[in-house]
Every structure is written in C-alpha cells, then in structure tokens.
CSV table of C-alpha atoms and ligand atoms in Angstrom, one decimal:
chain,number,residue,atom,x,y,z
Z,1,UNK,CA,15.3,-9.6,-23.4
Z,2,UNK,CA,15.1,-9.1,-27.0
Z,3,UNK,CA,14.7,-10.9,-30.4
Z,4,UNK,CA,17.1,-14.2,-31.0
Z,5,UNK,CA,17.2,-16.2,-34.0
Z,6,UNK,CA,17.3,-19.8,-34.4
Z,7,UNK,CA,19.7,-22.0,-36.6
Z,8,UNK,CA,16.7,-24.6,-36.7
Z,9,UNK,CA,15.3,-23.2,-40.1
Z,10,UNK,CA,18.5,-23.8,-42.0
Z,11,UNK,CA,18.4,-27.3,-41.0
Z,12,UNK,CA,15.1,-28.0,-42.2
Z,13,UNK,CA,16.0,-26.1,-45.8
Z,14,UNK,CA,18.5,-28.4,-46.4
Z,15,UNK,CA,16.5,-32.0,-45.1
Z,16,UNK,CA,13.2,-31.5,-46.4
Z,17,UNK,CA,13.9,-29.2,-49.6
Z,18,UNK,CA,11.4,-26.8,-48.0
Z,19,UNK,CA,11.3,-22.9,-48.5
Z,20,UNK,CA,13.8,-21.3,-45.7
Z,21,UNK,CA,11.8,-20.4,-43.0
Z,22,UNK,CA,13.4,-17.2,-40.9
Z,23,UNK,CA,12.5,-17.7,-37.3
Z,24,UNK,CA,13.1,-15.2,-34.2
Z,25,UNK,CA,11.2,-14.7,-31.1
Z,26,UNK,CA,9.9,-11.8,-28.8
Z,27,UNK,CA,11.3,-12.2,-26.0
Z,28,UNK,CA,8.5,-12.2,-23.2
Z,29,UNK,CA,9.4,-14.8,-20.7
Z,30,UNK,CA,6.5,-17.3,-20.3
Z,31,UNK,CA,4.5,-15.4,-22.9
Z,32,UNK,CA,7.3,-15.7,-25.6
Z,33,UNK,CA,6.8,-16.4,-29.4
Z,34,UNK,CA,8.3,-17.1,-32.1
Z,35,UNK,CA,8.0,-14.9,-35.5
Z,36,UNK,CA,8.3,-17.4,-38.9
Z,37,UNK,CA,8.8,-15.4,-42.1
Z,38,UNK,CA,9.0,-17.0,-45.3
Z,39,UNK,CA,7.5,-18.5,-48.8
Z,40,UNK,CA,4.9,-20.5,-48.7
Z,41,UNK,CA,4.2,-20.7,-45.0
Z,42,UNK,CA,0.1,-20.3,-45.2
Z,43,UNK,CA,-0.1,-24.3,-46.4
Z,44,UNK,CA,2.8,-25.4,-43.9
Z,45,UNK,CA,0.2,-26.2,-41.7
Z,46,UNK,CA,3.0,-27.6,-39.5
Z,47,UNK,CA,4.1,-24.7,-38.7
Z,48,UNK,CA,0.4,-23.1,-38.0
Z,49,UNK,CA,-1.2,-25.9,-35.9
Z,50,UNK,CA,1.7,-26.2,-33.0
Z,51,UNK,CA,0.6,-22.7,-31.9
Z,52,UNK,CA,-3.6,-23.9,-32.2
Z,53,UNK,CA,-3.9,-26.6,-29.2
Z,54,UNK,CA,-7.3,-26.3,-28.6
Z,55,UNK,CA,-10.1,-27.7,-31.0
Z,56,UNK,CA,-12.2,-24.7,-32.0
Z,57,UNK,CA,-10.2,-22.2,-34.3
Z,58,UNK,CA,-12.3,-19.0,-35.1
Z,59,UNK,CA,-10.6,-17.8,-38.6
Z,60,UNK,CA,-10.7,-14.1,-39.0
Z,61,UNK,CA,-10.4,-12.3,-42.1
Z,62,UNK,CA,-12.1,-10.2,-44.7
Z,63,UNK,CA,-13.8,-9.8,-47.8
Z,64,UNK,CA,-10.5,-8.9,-50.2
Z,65,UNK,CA,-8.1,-11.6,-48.3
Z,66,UNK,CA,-10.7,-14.5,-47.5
Z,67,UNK,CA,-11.1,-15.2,-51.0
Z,68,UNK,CA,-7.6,-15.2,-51.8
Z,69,UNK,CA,-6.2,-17.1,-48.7
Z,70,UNK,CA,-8.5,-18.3,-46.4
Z,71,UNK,CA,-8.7,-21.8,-48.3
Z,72,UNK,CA,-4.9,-22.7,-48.5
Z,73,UNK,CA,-4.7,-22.1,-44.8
Z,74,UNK,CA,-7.6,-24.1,-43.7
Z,75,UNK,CA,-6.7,-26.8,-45.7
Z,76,UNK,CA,-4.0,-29.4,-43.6
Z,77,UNK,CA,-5.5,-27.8,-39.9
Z,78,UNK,CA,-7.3,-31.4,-39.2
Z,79,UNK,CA,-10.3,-32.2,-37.5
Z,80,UNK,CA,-10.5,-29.0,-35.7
Z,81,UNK,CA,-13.9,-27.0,-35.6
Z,82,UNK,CA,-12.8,-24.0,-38.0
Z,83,UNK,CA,-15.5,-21.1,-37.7
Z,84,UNK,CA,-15.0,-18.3,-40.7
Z,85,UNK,CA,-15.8,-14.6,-39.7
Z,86,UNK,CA,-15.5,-12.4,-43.2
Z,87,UNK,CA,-15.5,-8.8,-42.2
Z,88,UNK,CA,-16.1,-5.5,-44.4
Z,89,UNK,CA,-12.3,-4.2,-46.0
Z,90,UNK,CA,-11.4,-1.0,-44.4
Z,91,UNK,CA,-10.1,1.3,-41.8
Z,92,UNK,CA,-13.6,2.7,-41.4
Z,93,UNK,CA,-14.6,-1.0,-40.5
Z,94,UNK,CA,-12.3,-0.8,-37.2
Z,95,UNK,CA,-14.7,-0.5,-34.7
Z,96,UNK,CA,-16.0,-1.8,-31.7
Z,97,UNK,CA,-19.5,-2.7,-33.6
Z,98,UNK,CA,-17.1,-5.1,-35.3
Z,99,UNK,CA,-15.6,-6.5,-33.1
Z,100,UNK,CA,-18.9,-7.2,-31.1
Z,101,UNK,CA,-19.6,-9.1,-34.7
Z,102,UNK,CA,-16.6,-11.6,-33.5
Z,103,UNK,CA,-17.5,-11.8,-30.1
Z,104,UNK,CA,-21.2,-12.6,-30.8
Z,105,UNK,CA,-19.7,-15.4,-32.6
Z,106,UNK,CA,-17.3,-16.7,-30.4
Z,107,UNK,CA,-20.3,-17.2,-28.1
Z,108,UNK,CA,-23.0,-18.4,-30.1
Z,109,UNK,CA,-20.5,-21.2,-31.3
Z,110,UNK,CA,-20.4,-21.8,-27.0
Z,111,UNK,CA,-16.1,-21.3,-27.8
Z,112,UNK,CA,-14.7,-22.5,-24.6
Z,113,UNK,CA,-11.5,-20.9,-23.1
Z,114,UNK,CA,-8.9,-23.2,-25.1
Z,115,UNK,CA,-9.7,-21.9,-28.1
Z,116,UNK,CA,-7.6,-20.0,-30.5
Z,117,UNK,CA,-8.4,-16.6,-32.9
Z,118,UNK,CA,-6.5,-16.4,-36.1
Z,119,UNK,CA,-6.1,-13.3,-37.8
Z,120,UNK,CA,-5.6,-13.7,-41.6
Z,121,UNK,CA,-5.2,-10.0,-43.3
Z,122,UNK,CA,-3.3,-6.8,-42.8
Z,123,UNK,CA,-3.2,-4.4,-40.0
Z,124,UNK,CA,-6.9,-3.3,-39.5
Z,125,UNK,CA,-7.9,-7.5,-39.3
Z,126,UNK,CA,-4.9,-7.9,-37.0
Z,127,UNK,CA,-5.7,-5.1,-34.4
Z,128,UNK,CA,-9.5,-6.4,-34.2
Z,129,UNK,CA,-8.6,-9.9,-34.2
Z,130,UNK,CA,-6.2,-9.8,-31.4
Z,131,UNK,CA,-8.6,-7.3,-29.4
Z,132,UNK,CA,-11.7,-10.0,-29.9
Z,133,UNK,CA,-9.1,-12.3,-28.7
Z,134,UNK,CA,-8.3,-10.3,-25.4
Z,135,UNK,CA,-11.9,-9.5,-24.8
Z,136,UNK,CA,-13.4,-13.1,-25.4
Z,137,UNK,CA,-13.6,-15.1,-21.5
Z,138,UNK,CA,-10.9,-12.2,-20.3
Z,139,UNK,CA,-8.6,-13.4,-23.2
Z,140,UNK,CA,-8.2,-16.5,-25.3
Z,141,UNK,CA,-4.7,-17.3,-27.5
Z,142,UNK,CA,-4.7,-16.1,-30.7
Z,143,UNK,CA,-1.8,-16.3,-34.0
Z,144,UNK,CA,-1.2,-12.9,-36.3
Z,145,UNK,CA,-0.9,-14.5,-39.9
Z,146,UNK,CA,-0.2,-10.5,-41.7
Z,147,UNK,CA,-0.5,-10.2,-45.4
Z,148,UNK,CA,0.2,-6.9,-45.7
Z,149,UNK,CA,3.6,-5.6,-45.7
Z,150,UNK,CA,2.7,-3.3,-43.1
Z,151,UNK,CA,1.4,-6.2,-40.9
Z,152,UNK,CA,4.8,-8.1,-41.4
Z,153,UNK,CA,6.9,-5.7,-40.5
Z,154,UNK,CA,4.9,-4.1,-38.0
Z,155,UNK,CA,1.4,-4.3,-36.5
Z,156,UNK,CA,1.3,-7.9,-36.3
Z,157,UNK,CA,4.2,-8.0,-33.9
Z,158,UNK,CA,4.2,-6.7,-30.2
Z,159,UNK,CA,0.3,-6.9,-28.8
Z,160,UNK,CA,-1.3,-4.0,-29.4
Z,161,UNK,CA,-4.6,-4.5,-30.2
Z,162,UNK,CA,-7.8,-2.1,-30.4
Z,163,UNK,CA,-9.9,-0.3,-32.6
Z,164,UNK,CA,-10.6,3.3,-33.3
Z,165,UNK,CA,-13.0,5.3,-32.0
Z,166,UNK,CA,-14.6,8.7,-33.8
Z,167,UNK,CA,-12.3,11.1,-31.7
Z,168,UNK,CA,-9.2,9.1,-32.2
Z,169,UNK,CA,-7.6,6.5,-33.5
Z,170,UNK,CA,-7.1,3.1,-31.5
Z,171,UNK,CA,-8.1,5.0,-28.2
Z,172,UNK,CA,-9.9,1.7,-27.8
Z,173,UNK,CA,-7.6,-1.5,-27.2
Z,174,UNK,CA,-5.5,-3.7,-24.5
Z,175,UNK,CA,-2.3,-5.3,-24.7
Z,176,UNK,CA,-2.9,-9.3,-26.0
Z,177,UNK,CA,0.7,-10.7,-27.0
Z,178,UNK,CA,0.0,-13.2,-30.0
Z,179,UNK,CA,0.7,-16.9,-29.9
Z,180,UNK,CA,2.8,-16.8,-32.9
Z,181,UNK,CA,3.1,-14.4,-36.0
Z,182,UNK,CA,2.8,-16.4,-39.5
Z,183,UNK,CA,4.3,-13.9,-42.0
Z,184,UNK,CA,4.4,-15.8,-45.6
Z,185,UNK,CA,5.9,-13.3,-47.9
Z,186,UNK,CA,4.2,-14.8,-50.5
Z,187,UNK,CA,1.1,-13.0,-49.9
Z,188,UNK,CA,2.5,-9.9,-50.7
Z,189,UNK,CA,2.4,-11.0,-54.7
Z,190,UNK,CA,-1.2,-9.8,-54.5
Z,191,UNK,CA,-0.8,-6.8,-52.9
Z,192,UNK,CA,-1.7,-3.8,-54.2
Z,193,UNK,CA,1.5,-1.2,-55.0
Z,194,UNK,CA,-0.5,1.3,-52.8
Z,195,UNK,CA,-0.4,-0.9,-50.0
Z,196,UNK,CA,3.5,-1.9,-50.3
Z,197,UNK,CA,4.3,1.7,-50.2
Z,198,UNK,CA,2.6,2.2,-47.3
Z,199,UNK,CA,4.1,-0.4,-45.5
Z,200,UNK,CA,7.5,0.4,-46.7
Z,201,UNK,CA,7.0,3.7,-44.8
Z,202,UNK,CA,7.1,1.8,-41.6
Z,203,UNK,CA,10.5,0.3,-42.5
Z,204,UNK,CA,11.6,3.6,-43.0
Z,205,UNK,CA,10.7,4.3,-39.9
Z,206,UNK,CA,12.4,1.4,-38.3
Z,207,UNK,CA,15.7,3.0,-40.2
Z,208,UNK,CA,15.0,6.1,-39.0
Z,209,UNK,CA,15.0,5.4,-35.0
Z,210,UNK,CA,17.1,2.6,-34.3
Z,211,UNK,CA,19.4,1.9,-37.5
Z,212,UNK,CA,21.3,4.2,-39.4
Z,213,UNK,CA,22.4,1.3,-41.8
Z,214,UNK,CA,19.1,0.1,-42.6
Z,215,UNK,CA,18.2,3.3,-43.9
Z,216,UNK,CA,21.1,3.6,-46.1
Z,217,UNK,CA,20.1,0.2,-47.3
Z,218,UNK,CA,16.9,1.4,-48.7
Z,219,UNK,CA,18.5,4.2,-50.3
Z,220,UNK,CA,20.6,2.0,-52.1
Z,221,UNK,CA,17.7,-0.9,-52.8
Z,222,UNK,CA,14.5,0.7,-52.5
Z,223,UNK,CA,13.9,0.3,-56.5
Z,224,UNK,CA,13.7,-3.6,-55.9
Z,225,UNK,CA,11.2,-3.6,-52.6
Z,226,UNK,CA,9.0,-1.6,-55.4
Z,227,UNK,CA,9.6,-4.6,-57.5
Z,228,UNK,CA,8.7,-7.2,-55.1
Z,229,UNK,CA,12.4,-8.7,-55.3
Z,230,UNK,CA,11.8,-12.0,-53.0
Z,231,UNK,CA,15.1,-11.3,-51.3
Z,232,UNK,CA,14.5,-7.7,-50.4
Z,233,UNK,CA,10.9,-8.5,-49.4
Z,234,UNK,CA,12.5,-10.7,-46.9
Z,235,UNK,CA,15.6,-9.1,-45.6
Z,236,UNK,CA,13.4,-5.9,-44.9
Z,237,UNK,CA,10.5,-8.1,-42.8
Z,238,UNK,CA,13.5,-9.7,-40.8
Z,239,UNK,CA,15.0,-6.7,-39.9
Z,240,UNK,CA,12.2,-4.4,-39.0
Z,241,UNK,CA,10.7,-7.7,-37.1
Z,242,UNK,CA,13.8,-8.2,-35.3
Z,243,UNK,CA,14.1,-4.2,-33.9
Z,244,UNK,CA,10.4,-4.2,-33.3
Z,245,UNK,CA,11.1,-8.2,-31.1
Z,246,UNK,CA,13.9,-5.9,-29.5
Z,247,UNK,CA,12.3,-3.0,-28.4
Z,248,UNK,CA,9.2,-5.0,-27.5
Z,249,UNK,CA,11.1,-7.5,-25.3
Z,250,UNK,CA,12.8,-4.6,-23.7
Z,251,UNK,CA,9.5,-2.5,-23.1
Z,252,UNK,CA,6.3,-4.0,-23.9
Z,253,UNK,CA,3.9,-1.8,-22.3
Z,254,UNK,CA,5.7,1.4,-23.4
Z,255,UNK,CA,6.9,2.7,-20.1
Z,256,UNK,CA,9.9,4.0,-22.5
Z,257,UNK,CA,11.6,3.0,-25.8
Z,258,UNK,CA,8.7,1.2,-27.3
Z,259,UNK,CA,7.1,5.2,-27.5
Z,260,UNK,CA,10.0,4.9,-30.3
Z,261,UNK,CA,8.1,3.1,-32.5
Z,262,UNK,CA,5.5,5.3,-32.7
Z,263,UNK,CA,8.1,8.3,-34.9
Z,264,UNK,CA,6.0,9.8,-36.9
Z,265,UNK,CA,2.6,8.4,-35.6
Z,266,UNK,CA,1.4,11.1,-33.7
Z,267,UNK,CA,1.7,13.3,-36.5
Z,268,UNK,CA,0.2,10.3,-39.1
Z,269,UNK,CA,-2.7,9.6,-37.0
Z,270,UNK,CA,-4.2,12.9,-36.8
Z,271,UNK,CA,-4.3,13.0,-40.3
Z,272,UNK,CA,-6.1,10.0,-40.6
Z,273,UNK,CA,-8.4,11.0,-37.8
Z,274,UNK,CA,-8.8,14.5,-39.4
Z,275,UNK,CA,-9.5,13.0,-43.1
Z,276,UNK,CA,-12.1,10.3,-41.5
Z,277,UNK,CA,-9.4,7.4,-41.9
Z,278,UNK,CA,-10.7,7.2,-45.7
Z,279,UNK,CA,-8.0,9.6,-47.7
Z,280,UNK,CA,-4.8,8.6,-46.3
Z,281,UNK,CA,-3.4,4.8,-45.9
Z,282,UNK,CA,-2.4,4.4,-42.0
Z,283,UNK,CA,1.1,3.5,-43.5
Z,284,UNK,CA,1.1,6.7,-46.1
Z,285,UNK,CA,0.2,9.1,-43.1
Z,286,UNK,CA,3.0,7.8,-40.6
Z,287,UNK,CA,5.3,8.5,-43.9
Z,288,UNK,CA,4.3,12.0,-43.9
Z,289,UNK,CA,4.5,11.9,-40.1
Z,290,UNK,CA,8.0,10.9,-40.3
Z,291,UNK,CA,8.8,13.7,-42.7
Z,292,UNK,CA,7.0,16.3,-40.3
Z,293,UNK,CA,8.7,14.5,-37.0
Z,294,UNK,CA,12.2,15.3,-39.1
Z,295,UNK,CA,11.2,18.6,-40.2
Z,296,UNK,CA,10.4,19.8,-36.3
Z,297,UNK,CA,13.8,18.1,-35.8
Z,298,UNK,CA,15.2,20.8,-37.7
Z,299,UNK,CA,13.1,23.5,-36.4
Z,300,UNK,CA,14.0,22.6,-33.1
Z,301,UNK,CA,17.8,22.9,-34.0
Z,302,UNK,CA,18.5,19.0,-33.5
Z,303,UNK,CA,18.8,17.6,-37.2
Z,304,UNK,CA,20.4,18.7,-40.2
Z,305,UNK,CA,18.6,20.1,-43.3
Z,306,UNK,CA,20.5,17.9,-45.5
Z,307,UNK,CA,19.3,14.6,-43.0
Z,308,UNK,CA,15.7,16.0,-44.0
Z,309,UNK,CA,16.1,16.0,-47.5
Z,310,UNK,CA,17.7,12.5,-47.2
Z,311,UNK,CA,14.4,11.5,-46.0
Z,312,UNK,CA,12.5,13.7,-47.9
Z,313,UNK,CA,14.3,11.9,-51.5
Z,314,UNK,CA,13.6,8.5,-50.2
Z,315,UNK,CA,9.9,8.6,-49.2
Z,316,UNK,CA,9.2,10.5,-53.0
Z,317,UNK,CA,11.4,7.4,-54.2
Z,318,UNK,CA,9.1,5.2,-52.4
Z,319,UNK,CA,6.0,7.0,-53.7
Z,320,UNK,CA,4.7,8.6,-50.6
Z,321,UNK,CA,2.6,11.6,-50.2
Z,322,UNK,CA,4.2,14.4,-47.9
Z,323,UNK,CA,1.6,16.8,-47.3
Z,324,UNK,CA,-2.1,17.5,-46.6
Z,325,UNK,CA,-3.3,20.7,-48.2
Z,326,UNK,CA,-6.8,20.3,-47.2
Z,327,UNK,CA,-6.4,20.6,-43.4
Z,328,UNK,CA,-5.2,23.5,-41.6
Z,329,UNK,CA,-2.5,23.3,-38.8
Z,330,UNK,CA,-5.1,24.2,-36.1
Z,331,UNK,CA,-7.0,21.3,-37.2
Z,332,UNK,CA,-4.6,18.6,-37.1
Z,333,UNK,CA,-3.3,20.3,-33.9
Z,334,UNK,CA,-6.6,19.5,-32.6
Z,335,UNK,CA,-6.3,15.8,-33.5
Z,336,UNK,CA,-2.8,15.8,-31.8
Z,337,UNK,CA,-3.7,17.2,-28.5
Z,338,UNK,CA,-5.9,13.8,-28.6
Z,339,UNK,CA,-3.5,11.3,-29.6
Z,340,UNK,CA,-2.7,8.7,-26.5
Z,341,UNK,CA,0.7,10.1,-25.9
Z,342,UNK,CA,-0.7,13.1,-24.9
Z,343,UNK,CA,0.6,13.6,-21.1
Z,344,UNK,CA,-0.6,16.4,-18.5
Z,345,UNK,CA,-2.1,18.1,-21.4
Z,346,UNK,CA,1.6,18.0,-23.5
Z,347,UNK,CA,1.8,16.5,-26.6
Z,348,UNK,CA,5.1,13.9,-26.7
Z,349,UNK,CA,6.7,13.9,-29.9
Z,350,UNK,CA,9.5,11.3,-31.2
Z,351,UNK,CA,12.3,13.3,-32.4
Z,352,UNK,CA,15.1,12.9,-34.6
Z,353,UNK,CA,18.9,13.7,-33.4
Z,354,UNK,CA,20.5,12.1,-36.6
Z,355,UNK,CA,19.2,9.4,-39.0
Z,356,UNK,CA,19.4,6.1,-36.7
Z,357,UNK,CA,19.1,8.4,-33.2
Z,358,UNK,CA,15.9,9.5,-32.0
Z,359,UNK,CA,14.4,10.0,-28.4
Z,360,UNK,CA,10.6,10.8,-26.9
Z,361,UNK,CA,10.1,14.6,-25.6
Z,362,UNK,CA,7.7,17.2,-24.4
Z,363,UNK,CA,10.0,19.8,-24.3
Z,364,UNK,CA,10.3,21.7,-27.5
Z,365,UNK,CA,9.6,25.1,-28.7
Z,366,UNK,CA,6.2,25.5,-29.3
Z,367,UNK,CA,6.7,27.9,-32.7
Z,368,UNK,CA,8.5,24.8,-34.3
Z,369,UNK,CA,5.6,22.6,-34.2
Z,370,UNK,CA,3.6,25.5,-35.6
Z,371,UNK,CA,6.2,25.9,-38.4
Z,372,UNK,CA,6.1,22.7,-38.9
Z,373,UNK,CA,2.6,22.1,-39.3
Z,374,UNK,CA,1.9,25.2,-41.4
Z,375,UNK,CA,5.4,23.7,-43.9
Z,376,UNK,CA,3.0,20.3,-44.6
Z,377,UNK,CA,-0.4,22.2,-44.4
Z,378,UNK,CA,-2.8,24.4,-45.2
Q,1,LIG,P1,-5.3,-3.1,-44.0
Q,1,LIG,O1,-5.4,-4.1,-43.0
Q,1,LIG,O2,-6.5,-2.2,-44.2
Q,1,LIG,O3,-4.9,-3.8,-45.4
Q,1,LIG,C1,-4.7,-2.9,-46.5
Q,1,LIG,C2,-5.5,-3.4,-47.7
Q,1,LIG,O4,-4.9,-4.5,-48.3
Q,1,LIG,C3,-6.9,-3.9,-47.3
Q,1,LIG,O5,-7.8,-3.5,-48.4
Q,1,LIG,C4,-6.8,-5.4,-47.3
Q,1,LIG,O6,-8.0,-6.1,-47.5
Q,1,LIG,C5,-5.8,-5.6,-48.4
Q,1,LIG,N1,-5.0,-6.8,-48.3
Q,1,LIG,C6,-4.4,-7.3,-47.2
Q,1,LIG,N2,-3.6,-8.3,-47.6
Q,1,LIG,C7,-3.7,-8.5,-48.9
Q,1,LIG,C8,-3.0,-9.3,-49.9
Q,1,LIG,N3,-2.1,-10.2,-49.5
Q,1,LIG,N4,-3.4,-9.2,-51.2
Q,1,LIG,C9,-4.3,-8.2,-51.6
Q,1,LIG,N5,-4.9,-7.4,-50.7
Q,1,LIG,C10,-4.6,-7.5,-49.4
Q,1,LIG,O7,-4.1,-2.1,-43.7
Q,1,LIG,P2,-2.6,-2.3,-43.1
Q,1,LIG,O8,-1.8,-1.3,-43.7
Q,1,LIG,O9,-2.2,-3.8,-43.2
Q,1,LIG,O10,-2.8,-2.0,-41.6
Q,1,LIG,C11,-3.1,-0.8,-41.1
Q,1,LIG,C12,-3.7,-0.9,-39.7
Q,1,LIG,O11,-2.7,-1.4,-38.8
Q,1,LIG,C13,-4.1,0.4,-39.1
Q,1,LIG,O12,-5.4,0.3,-38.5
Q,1,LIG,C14,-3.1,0.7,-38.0
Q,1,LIG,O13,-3.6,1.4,-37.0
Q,1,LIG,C15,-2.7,-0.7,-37.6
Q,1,LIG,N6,-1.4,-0.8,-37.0
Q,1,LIG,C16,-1.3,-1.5,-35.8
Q,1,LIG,C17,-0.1,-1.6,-35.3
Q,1,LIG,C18,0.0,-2.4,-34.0
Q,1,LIG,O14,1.1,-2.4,-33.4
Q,1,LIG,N7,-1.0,-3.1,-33.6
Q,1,LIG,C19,1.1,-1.1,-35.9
Q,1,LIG,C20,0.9,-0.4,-37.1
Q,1,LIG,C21,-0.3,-0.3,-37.6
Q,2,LIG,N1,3.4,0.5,-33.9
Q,2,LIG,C1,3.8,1.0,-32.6
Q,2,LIG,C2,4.0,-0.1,-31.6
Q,2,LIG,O1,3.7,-1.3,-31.9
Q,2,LIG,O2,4.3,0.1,-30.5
C-alpha cells in the first residue's frame, strides 16, 4: 500500500493543451482515491463530478472562500441539486454546534444516502466537512477541494475529520476517507502570506520525519515558496501529498507510523488549546512544535545541536514564531497531558534521531521535557 502516480495526466497535457494535472492515489483498497493537484482544476468540472454520482451535492465553505470560489466550482456540475452552506471563518468556528448547522441541513433538504459533501476551504472547513459527512445517515461520500496550503499538503488527505472541543483540540471526530481530494494550486494566489507560512511549516514537518532531501530542498528554495513560484508551489504539494498517501496507506488508523505525522503536534496543539485557538495559526504552532520536538531531541541526547539550529534557521526563514512567552510550562503541560496521544497517563512524543529519522516514544527523561518547555516558555 502506499501512494502511486499515474502517467494519465501527461497524456492529457499534451492532447487537450490543458494545465498538467499531478495525480496519485491513497492507497486503501476498495476505499482508494485519487489526489489531483494542479492549475486551474476548481472549473475542470470533469475532473470534480466523476467523484459526485449522486444528485444532491451539499457545498460547504465559508464566508472568506465562498465568495472567492464557490461560483467557478458550481459552474459546469449540471443538473445536480447544489445546496450552499457558508459558515463563520475561524478555528474558534470548529465545533460541534457547527457542524449540527450542516447536518440540520442535510436533513431538512430530505438528502438521501447517495449524496455527496464537498468541502471548499482550508483545514478548519475540511475537518467539519468530512465529519458532517461521517455523521450524516452513518456516513455519506464526500470530496476535500483544500485552498489552503496547509489543506493541500496535509489535512485534506488521510480521513481525519472532527472538531475541537474546549478541553482539547479535535478530541471530537471519526475516521471518513474522502472520495477524492481537488487541490488547484491556483487558489493559493489569494492566500494570505500568514497562511502560506503556516502551511509551509507542515512541509517542514514532512522533511523533517520521513525525508532528509526534502528538507534540504527547502533550505535551498524556501525564498521562492514565499514568492508563490508556481513550480515550487507544486513540487512541495506533490511531495508532502505523496509521504502523507504513503504513510496513510500503510497505517490509516494510526496503530503506528501515521503517529509520525503528528511531529510537533502535541507540542503545537497545546498552544493553541492554551491561547483559545485565536493567537496562534494551527500551522504556526506545529512549527514551534517541531522546534520544541527537536529541542527535546537534544535534551534527550538523540539529535545534534547543529541539526536544531538547521531547523531553527529555516522556520525564522520561513517566518515562523518559535516561542510563547505568555504561557508557563505547567500550563502547556497541562494541555499536553490532554492531547489524544496521551497513553496510560504518558504523554507520547515524536522524536527526532537526525533530520529525515524520527520515531514515537514514551520513554524519555522527564527533566528534558521540562527544559524544553521552560527554553520556548515562560
Ligand atoms: P483555515 O481553514 O482556518 O484557513 C486559514 C484561513 O485562510 C481562513 O481564514 C480561510 O478562510 C482562509 N482561506 C482559505 N483558503 C483561502 C484562499 N484560497 N484565499 C484566501 N483565503 C483563504 O486553516 P488551515 O490552516 O487551512 O487548516 C487548519 C485546520 O486544519 C486546523 O483546524 C487543524 O486542526 C486542521 N488539520 C487537520 C488535519 C487532518 O489530518 N484532518 C491535518 C492538519 C491540520
Ligand atoms: N495530520 C496528522 C494526520 O493526518 O495523521
């Protein structure tokens, strides 16, 4: 199992004159789907309606995306029964309350069990989206269409859907594999430079656990991702899609490497929790996260200093906040202990053996968290 690409999108490049379209699929036996990255995708409404079989469509989105978007993908999906739900922009929005919103009107529109969800927008749509969708008649198909970087290199891919709750975030969710995921990287010309920083923090990440190359790549291009070069845009989505696909098709309920993924998170999260989820970006906080997951690396005598400093160079490159002076350690501690990787009361951590080589653990020394915490707090 794992991610494959197909030779199919060359082809059509060269017959039709149409934007190269990168395709690769997670690899999830009957529940497989392809991944299509490229220009202009939101009005190839070819591409979109093969994964919408069903008439009713219920188009998800919100107030900063809908207006910008929601028109060129509607436009060339047919005779289908298209039902727009706009909700509020922000992290604080990611509730259950919300998603109720979706679900009250998936049934008042009397939805039946063919038909399909469609998340237009970045990570915090996606995740709600895709838990309406598992939720609705014990789940209903829905496509991730991510116009965030974040989204497109990440959250859209792999199932995991949810909200948060006030003690922690996305203790509330389920597994719901999309039917495809519609990444057009021309969305990203609106984004705010905010926003592609914080995404480019999960590429780091990627880099960081699982490819050593990578990582050396975006010391050596990172100036052009910040410039929204087309062709870094795109190489970057591919390759973080095509570890995620991987590691997903491999382990997609995170019985083991898939806790990869999350280097940096448990860390991240608890300063989002801790600051309300309104200070720090999800994407800026796993950034710090991965600076503190490589600084307890070196505490606990695993990584070099000069491998944190590499990291430390390239996330001030990319813009990145690395510390939170407003929280104590025994706050964010706090917010740790209730992270979901928590297990028999130990907190699991994704550590760092090298740039490219990291593994899950519970057993470290207890004082290098602390000096950890208390080097990016406080
Ligand atoms: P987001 O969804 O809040 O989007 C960021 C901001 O950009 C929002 O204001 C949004 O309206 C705006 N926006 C989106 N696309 C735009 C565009 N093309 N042009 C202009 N503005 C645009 O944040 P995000 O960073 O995309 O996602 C973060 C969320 O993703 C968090 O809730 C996090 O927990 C979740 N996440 C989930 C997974 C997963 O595997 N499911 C993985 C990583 C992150
Ligand atoms: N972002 C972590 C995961 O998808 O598993």
């Amino acid at each position: 199992m794992g991610a494959r690409y197909t030779a199919a999108a060359a082809f059509l490049d060269f017959r039709a004159a149409v934007p190269r379209v990168n395709t690769l699929t997670v690899e999830l036996g009957s529940r497989s789907y392809p991944i299509l990255i490229g220009s202009g995708l939101l009005t190839r409404a070819d591409l979109l309606a093969r994964h919408i079989p069903g008439r009713d469509l219920l188009l998800v989105t919100n107030t900063t995306v809908g207006p910008l978007y929601a028109a060129a993908l509607k436009q060339g999906l047919g005779d289908r029964r298209i039902v727009e739900v706009s909700l509020p922009d922000g992290e604080a929005h990611k509730t259950l309350a919300t998603v109720s919103r979706m679900l009250d009107v998936l049934v008042a529109n009397r939805f039946s069990r063919d038909c399909t969800v469609v998340a237009l927008g970045g990570g915090v749509v996606g995740d709600m989206a895709g838990f309406a969708a598992a939720c609705y008649q014990r789940g209903v198909a829905y496509v991730q269409v991510p116009t965030t970087l974040l989204a497109q290199v990440d959250s859209s891919v792999g199932g995991k859907t949810g909200v948060n709750h006030p003690g922690g975030k996305n203790l509330i969710g389920a597994f719901h594999q999309p039917s495809a995921v519609v990444a057009d990287t021309d969305t990203l010309k609106t984004l705010p430079p905010r926003e592609l920083r914080a995404g480019l923090a999960e590429v780091i990440k990627y880099g960081l656990i699982d490819d050593a190359a990578l990582f050396v790549w975006l010391e050596e291009n990172m100036e052009r991702l910040l410039a929204h070069d087309p062709d870094a845009l795109t190489h970057v989505i591919r390759r973080s899609c095509e570890i995620k696909a991987s590691i997903v098709g491999r382990d997609e309920r995170e019985q083991g490497d898939r806790a990869l993924l999350n280097l940096g998170h448990t860390f991240g999260h608890a300063l989002e929790s801790a600051t309300g989820y309104t200070k720090w970006l999800h994407g800026e906080a796993v950034g710090a996260g991965l600076l503190m997951a490589a600084t307890m690396s070196h505490e606990a005598g695993l990584l070099s200093a000069e491998m944190v400093e590499r990291l430390r160079r390239l996330l001030e490159r990319t813009g990145l906040p690395t510390e939170e002076r407003s929280l104590t350690p025994d706050t964010v501690l706090e917010h740790m202990r209730i992270d979901k990787k928590v297990k028999s009361g130990r907190i699991r951590l994704v550590l760092l053996r090298s740039i490219g080589a990291s593994f899950v653990t519970a057993d470290y020394p207890d004082d290098a968290l602390r000096r950890t915490l208390e080097a990016h707090l406080g």
